[in-house]
PDB file of C-alpha atoms and ligand atoms in Angstrom:
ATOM      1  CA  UNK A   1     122.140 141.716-248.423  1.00  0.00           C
ATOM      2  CA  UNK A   2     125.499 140.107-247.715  1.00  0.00           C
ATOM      3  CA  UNK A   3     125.947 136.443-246.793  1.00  0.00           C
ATOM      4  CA  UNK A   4     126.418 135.292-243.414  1.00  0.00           C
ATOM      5  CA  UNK A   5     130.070 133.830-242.739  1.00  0.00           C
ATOM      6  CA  UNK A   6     130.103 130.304-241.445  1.00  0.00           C
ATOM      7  CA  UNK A   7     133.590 129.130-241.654  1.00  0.00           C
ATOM      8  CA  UNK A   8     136.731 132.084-242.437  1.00  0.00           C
ATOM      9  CA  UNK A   9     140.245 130.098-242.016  1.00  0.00           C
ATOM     10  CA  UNK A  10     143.497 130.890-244.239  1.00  0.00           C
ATOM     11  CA  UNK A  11     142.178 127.812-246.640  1.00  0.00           C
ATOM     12  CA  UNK A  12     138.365 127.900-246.499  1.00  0.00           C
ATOM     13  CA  UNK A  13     135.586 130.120-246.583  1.00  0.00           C
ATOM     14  CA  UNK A  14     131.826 128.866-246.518  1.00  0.00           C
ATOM     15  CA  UNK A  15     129.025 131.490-246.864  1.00  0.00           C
ATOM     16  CA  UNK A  16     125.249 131.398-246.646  1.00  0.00           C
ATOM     17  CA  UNK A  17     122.953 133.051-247.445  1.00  0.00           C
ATOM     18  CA  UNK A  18     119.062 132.518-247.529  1.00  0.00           C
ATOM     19  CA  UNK A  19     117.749 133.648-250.573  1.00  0.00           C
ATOM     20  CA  UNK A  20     113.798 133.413-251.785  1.00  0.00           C
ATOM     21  CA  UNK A  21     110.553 132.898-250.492  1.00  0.00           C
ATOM     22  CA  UNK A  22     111.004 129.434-249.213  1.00  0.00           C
ATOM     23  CA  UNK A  23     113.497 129.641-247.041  1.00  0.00           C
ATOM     24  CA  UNK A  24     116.037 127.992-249.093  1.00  0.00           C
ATOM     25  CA  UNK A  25     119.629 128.197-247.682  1.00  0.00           C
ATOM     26  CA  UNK A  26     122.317 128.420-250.407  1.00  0.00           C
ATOM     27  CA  UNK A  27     126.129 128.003-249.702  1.00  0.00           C
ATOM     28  CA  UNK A  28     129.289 128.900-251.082  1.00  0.00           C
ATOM     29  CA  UNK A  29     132.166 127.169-250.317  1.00  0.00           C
ATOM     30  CA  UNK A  30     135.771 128.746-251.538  1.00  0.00           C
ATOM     31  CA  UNK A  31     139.523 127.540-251.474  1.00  0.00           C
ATOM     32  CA  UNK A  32     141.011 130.574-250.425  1.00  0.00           C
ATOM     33  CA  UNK A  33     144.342 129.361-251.778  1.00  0.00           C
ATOM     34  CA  UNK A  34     142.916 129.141-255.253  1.00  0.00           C
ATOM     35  CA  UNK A  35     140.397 131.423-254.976  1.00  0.00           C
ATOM     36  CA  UNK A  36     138.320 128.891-256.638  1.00  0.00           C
ATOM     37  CA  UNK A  37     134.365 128.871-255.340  1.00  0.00           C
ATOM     38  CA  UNK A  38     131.470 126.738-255.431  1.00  0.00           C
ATOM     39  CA  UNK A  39     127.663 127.480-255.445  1.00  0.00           C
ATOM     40  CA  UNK A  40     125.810 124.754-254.074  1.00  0.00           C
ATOM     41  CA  UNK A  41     121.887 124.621-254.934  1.00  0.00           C
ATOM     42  CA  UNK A  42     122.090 128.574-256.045  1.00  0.00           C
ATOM     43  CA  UNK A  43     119.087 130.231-256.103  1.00  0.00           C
ATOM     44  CA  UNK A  44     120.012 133.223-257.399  1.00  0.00           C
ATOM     45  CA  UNK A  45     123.055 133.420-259.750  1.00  0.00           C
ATOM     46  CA  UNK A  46     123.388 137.124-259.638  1.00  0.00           C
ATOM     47  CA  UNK A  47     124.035 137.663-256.160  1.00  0.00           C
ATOM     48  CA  UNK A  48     126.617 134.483-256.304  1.00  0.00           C
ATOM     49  CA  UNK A  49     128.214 136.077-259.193  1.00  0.00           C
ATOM     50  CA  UNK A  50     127.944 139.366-257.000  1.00  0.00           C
ATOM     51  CA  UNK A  51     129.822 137.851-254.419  1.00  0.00           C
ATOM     52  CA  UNK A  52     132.632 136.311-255.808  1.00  0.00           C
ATOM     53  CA  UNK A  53     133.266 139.326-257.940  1.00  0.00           C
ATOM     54  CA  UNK A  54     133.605 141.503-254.945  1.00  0.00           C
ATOM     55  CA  UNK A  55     136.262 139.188-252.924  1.00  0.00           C
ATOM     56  CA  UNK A  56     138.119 138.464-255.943  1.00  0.00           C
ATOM     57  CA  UNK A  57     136.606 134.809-256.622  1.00  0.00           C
ATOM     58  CA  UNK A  58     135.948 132.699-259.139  1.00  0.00           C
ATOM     59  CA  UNK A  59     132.566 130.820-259.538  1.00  0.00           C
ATOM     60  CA  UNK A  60     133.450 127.657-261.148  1.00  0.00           C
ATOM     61  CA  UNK A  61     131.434 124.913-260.135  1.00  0.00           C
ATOM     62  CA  UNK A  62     128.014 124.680-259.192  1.00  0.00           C
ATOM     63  CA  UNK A  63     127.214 121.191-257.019  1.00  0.00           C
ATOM     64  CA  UNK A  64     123.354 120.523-256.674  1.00  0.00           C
ATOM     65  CA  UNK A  65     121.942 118.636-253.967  1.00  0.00           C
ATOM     66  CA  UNK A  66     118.636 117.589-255.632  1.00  0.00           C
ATOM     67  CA  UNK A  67     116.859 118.899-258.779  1.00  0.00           C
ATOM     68  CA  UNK A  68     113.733 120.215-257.494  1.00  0.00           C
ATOM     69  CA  UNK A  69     112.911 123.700-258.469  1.00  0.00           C
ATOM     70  CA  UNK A  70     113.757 126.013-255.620  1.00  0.00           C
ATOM     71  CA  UNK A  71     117.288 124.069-255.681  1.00  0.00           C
ATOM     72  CA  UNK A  72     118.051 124.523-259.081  1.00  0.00           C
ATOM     73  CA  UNK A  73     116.033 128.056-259.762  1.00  0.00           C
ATOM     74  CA  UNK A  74     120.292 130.234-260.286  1.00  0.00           C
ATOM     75  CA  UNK A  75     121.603 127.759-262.306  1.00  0.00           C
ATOM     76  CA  UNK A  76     121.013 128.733-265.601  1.00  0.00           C
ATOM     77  CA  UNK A  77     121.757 132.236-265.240  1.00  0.00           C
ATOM     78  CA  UNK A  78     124.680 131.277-262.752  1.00  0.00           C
ATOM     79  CA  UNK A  79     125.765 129.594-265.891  1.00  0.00           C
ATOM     80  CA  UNK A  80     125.145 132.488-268.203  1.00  0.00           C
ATOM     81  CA  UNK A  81     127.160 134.965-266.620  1.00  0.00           C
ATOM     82  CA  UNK A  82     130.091 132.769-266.010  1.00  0.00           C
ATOM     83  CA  UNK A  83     130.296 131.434-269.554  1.00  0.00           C
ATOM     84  CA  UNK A  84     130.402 127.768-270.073  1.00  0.00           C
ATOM     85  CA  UNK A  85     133.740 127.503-267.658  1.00  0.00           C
ATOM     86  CA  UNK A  86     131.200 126.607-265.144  1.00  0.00           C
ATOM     87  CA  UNK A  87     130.923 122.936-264.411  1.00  0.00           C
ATOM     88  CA  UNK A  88     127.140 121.634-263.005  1.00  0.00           C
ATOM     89  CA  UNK A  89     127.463 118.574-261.345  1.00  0.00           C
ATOM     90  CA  UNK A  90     124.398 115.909-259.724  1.00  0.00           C
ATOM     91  CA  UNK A  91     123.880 112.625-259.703  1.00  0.00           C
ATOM     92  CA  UNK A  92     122.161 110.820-262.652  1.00  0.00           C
ATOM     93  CA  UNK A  93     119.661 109.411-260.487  1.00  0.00           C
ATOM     94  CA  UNK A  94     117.504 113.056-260.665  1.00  0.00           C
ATOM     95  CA  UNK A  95     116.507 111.943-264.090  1.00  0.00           C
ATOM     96  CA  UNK A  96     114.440 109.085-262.407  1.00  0.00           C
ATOM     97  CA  UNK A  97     111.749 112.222-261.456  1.00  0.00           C
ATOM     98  CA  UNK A  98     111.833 112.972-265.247  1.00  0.00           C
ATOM     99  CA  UNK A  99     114.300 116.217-264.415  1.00  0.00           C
ATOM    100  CA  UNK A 100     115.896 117.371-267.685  1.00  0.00           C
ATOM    101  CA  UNK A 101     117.736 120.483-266.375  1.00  0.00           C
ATOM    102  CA  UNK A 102     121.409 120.813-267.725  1.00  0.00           C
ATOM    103  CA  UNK A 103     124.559 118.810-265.976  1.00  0.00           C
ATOM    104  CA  UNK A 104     127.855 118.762-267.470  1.00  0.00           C
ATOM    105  CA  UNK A 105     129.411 116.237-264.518  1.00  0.00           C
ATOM    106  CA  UNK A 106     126.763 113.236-263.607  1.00  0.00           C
ATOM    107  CA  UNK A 107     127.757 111.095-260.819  1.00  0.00           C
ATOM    108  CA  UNK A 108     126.176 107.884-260.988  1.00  0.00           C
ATOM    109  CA  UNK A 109     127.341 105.949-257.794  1.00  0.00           C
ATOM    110  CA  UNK A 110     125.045 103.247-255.727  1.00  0.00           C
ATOM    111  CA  UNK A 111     122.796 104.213-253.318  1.00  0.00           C
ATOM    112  CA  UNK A 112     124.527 104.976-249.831  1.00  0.00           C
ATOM    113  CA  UNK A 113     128.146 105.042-251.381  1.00  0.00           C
ATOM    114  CA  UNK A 114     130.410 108.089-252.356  1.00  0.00           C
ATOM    115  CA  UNK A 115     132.411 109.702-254.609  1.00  0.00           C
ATOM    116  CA  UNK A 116     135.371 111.881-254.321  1.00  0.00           C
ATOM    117  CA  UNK A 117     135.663 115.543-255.075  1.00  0.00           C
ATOM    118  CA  UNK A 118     137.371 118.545-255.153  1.00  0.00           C
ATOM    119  CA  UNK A 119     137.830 122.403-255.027  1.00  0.00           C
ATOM    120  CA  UNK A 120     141.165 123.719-255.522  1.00  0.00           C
ATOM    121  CA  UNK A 121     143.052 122.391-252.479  1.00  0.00           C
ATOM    122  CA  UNK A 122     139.784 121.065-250.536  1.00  0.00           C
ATOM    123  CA  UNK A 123     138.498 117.641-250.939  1.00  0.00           C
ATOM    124  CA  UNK A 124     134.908 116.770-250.636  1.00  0.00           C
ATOM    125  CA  UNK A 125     132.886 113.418-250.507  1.00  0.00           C
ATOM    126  CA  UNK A 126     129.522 113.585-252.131  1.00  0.00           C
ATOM    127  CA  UNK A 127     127.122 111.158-251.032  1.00  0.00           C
ATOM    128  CA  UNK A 128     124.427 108.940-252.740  1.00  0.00           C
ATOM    129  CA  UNK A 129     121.805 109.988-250.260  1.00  0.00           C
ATOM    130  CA  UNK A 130     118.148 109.428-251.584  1.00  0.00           C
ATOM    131  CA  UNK A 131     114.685 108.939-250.122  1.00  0.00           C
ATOM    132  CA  UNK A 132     113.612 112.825-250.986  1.00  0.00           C
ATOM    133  CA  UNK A 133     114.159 112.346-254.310  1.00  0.00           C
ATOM    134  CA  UNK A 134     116.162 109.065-255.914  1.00  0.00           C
ATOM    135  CA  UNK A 135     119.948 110.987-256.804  1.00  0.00           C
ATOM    136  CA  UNK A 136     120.181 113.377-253.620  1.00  0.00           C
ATOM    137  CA  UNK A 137     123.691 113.990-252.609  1.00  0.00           C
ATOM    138  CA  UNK A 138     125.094 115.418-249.459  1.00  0.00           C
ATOM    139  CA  UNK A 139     128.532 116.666-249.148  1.00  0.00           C
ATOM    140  CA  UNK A 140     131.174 116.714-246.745  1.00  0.00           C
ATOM    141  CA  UNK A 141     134.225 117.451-245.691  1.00  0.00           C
ATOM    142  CA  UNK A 142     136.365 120.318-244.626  1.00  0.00           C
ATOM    143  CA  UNK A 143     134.358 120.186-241.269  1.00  0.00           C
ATOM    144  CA  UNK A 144     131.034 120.535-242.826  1.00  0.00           C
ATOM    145  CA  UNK A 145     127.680 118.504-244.247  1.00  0.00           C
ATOM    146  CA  UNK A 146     126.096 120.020-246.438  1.00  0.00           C
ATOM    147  CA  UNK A 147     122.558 117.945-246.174  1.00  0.00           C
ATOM    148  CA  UNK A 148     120.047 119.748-248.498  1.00  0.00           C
ATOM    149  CA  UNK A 149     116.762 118.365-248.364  1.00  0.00           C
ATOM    150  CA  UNK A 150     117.874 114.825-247.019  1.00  0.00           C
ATOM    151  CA  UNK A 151     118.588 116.423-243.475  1.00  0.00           C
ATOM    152  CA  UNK A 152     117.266 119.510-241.674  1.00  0.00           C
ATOM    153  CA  UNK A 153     118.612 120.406-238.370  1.00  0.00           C
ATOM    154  CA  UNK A 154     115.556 119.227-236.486  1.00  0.00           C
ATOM    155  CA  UNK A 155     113.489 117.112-238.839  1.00  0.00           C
ATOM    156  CA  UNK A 156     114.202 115.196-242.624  1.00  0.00           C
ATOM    157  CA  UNK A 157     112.790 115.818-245.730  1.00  0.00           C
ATOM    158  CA  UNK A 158     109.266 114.782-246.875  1.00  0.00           C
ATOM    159  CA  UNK A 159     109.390 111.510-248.643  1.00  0.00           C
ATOM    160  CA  UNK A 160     105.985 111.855-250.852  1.00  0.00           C
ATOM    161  CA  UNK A 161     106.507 113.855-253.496  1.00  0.00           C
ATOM    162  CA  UNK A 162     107.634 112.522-257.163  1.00  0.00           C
ATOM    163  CA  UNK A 163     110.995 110.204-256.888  1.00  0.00           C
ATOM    164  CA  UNK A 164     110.800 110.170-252.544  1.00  0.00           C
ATOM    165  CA  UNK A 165     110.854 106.833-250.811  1.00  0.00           C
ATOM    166  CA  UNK A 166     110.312 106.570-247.042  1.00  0.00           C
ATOM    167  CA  UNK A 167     112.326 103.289-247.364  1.00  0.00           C
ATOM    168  CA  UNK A 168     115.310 104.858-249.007  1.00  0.00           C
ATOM    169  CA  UNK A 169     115.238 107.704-247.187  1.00  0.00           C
ATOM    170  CA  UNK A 170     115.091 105.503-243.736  1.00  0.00           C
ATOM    171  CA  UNK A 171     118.227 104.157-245.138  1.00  0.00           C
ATOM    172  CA  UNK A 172     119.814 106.909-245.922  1.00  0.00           C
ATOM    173  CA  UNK A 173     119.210 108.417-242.149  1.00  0.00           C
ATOM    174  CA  UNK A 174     120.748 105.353-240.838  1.00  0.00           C
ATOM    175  CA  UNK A 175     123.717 105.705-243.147  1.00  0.00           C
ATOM    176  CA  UNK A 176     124.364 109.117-242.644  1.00  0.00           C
ATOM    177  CA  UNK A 177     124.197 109.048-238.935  1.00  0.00           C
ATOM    178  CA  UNK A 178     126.969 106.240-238.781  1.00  0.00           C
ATOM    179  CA  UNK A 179     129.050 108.311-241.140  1.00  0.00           C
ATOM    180  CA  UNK A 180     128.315 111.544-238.516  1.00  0.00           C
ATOM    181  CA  UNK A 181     129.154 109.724-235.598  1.00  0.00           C
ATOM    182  CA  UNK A 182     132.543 108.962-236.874  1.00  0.00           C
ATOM    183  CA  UNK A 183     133.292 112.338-238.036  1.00  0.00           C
ATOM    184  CA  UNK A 184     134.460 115.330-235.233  1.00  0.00           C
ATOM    185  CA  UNK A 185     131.192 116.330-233.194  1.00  0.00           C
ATOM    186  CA  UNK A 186     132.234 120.419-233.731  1.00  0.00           C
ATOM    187  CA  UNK A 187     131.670 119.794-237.579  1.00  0.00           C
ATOM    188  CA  UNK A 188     128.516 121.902-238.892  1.00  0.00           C
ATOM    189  CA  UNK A 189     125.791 120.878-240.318  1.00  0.00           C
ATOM    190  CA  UNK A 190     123.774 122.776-243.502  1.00  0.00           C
ATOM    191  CA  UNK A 191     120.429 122.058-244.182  1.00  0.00           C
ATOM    192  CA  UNK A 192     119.079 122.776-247.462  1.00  0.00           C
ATOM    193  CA  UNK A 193     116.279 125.130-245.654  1.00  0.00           C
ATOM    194  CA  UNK A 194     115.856 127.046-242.501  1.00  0.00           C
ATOM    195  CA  UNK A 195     113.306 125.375-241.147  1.00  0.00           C
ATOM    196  CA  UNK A 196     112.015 125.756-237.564  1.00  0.00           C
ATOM    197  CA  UNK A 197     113.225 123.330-234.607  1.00  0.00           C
ATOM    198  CA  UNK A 198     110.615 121.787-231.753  1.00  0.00           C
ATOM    199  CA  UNK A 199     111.572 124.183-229.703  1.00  0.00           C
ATOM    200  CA  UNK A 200     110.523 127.231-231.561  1.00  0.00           C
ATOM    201  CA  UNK A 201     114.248 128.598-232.595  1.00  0.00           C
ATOM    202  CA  UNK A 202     115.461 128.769-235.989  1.00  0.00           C
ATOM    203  CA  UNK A 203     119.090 128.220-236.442  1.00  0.00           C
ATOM    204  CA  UNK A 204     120.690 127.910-239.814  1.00  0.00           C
ATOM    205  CA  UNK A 205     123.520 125.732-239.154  1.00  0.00           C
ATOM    206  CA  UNK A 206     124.336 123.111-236.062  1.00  0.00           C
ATOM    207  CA  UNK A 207     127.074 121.281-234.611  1.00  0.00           C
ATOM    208  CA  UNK A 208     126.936 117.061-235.833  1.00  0.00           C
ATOM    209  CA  UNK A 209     126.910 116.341-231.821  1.00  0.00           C
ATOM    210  CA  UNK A 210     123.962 118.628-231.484  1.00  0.00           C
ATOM    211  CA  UNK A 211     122.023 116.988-234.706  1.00  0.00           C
ATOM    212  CA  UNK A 212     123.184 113.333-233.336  1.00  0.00           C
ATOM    213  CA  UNK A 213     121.139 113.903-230.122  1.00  0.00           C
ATOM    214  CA  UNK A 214     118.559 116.168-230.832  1.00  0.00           C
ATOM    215  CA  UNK A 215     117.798 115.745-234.623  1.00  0.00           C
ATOM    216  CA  UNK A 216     113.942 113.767-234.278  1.00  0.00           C
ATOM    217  CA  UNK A 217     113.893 111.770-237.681  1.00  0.00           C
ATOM    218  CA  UNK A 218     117.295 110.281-236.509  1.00  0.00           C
ATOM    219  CA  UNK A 219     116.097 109.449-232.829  1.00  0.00           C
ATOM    220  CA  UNK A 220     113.142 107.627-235.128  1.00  0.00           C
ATOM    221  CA  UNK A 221     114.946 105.338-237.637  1.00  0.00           C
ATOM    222  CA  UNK A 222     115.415 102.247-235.305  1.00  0.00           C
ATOM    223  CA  UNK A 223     112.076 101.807-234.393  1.00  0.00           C
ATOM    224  CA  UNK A 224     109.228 100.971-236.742  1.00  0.00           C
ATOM    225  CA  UNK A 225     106.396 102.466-234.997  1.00  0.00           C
ATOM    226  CA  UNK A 226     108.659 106.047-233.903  1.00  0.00           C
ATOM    227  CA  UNK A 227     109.501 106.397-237.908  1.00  0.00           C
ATOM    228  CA  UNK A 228     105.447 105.139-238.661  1.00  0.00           C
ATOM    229  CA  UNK A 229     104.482 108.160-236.435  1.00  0.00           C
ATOM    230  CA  UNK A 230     106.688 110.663-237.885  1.00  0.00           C
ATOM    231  CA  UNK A 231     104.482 113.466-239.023  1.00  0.00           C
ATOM    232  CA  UNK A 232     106.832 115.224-241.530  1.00  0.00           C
ATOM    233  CA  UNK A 233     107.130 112.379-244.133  1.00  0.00           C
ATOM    234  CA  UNK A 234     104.353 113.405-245.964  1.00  0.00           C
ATOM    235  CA  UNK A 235     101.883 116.356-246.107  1.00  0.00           C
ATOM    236  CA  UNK A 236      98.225 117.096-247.973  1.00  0.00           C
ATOM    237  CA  UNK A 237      99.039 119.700-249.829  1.00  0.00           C
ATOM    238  CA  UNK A 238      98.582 119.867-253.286  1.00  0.00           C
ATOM    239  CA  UNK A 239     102.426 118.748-254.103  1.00  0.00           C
ATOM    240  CA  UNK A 240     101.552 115.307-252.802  1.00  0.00           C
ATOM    241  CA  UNK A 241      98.729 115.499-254.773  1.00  0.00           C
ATOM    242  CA  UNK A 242     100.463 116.219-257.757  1.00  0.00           C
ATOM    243  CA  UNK A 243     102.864 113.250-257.111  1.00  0.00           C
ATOM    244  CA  UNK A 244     100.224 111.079-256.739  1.00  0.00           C
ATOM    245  CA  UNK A 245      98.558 111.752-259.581  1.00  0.00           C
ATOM    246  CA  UNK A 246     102.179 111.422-261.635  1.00  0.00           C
ATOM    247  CA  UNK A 247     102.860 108.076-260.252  1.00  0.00           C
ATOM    248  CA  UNK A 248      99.234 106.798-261.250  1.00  0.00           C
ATOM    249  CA  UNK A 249     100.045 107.781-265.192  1.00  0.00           C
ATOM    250  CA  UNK A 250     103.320 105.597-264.481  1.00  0.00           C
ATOM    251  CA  UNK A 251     101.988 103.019-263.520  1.00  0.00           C
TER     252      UNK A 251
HETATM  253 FE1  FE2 B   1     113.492 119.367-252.126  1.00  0.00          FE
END
């Protein structure tokens, strides 16, 4: 399978691809000039590796959105093939859900506030972004957002499982949608899954201007009872079973 091409310009490349049984969309973002690349939430470090090895690239960062599993699943071996030269960065707030995976960069920035980064000759912003778990991160710039599990296209991520917070995450929609607005409406937004929208299609990427208007959980966040009736903050299933039973030994 070969990734799907997003973005091709003379200085920047993004591919996706979407890789595993849960529909997880991973993204590779590469300063041509520098032929540097980075994996965001791999999956699979092979076919990463794969990749850059056939266009001449060089894996050297891997940026995580969150820490749950299916987000973190290629690091280790993305990290095995490329030697230690391979930086993993996340925020420090993922340790708050008792993850212990292995970071060599932690950001550890408020809530709702960024930090600056780089690739080569591209500049990035990641964001403090939490509500699905406490240290998500989104990333932009370069005329994309790269949302994870914070924002689909159509919907945001479920706020019940270990470390989520339907207050935070409310927040964190109305944050990110001021940030959006200002930003150019053509910029593309990439969700952390490909998840399916009202209407039945099931895009993998959308314009900010098509998000801004159409997106449901950020037509909710200024009114109480719209976010109350939101049905995709929380599920029975046995995750949010597991959560609650993890927050009861807490407490
Ligand atoms: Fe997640």
């Amino acid at each position: 399978m070969q990734p799907r091409e997003l973005i091709v310009t003379e200085r920047f490349v993004v591919l996706q691809a979407q890789l595993g049984e849960w529909d997880n969309l991973n993204h590779l973002l590469v300063c041509v000039q520098t032929k540097q690349a980075v994996i965001i939430d791999p999956f699979d470090g092979h076919f990463w590796h794969d990749v850059c090895r056939q266009r001449g690239w060089t894996l050297n960062e891997v940026w995580l959105t969150h820490s749950h599993w299916d987000h973190v699943k290629g690091v280790k071996e993305a990290k095995e093939i490329g030697s230690d030269s391979i930086c993993v960065r996340s925020h420090a707030f993922e340790r708050q859900r008792d993850w212990d995976g292995e970071v060599d960069e932690e950001w550890t920035h408020e809530p709702n506030s960024h930090t600056e980064l780089s690739l080569g000759n591209l500049r990035f912003e990641a964001h403090c972004t939490p509500g699905h778990t406490p240290g998500h991160t989104t990333f932009i710039g370069e005329g994309i957002v790269v949302s994870g599990d914070c924002l689909f296209l159509g919907r945001c991520g479920r706020t019940d499982l270990f470390g989520g917070d339907p207050v935070a995450q409310r927040r964190t929609l109305h944050y990110l949608r001021d940030i959006m607005a200002d930003l150019p409406s053509s910029w593309l937004v990439l969700p952390g899954h490909q998840y399916q929208l009202a209407d039945g299609q099931t895009p993998t990427s959308m314009s900010i201007g098509d998000v801004l208007q159409t997106n449901e959980a950020l037509l909710a966040v200024d009114s109480d009872q719209a976010w109350a009736e939101l049905p995709f903050l929380a599920f029975e299933d046995s995750m949010a079973e597991q959560a609650r039973r993890k927050r009861a030994r807490r407490a």
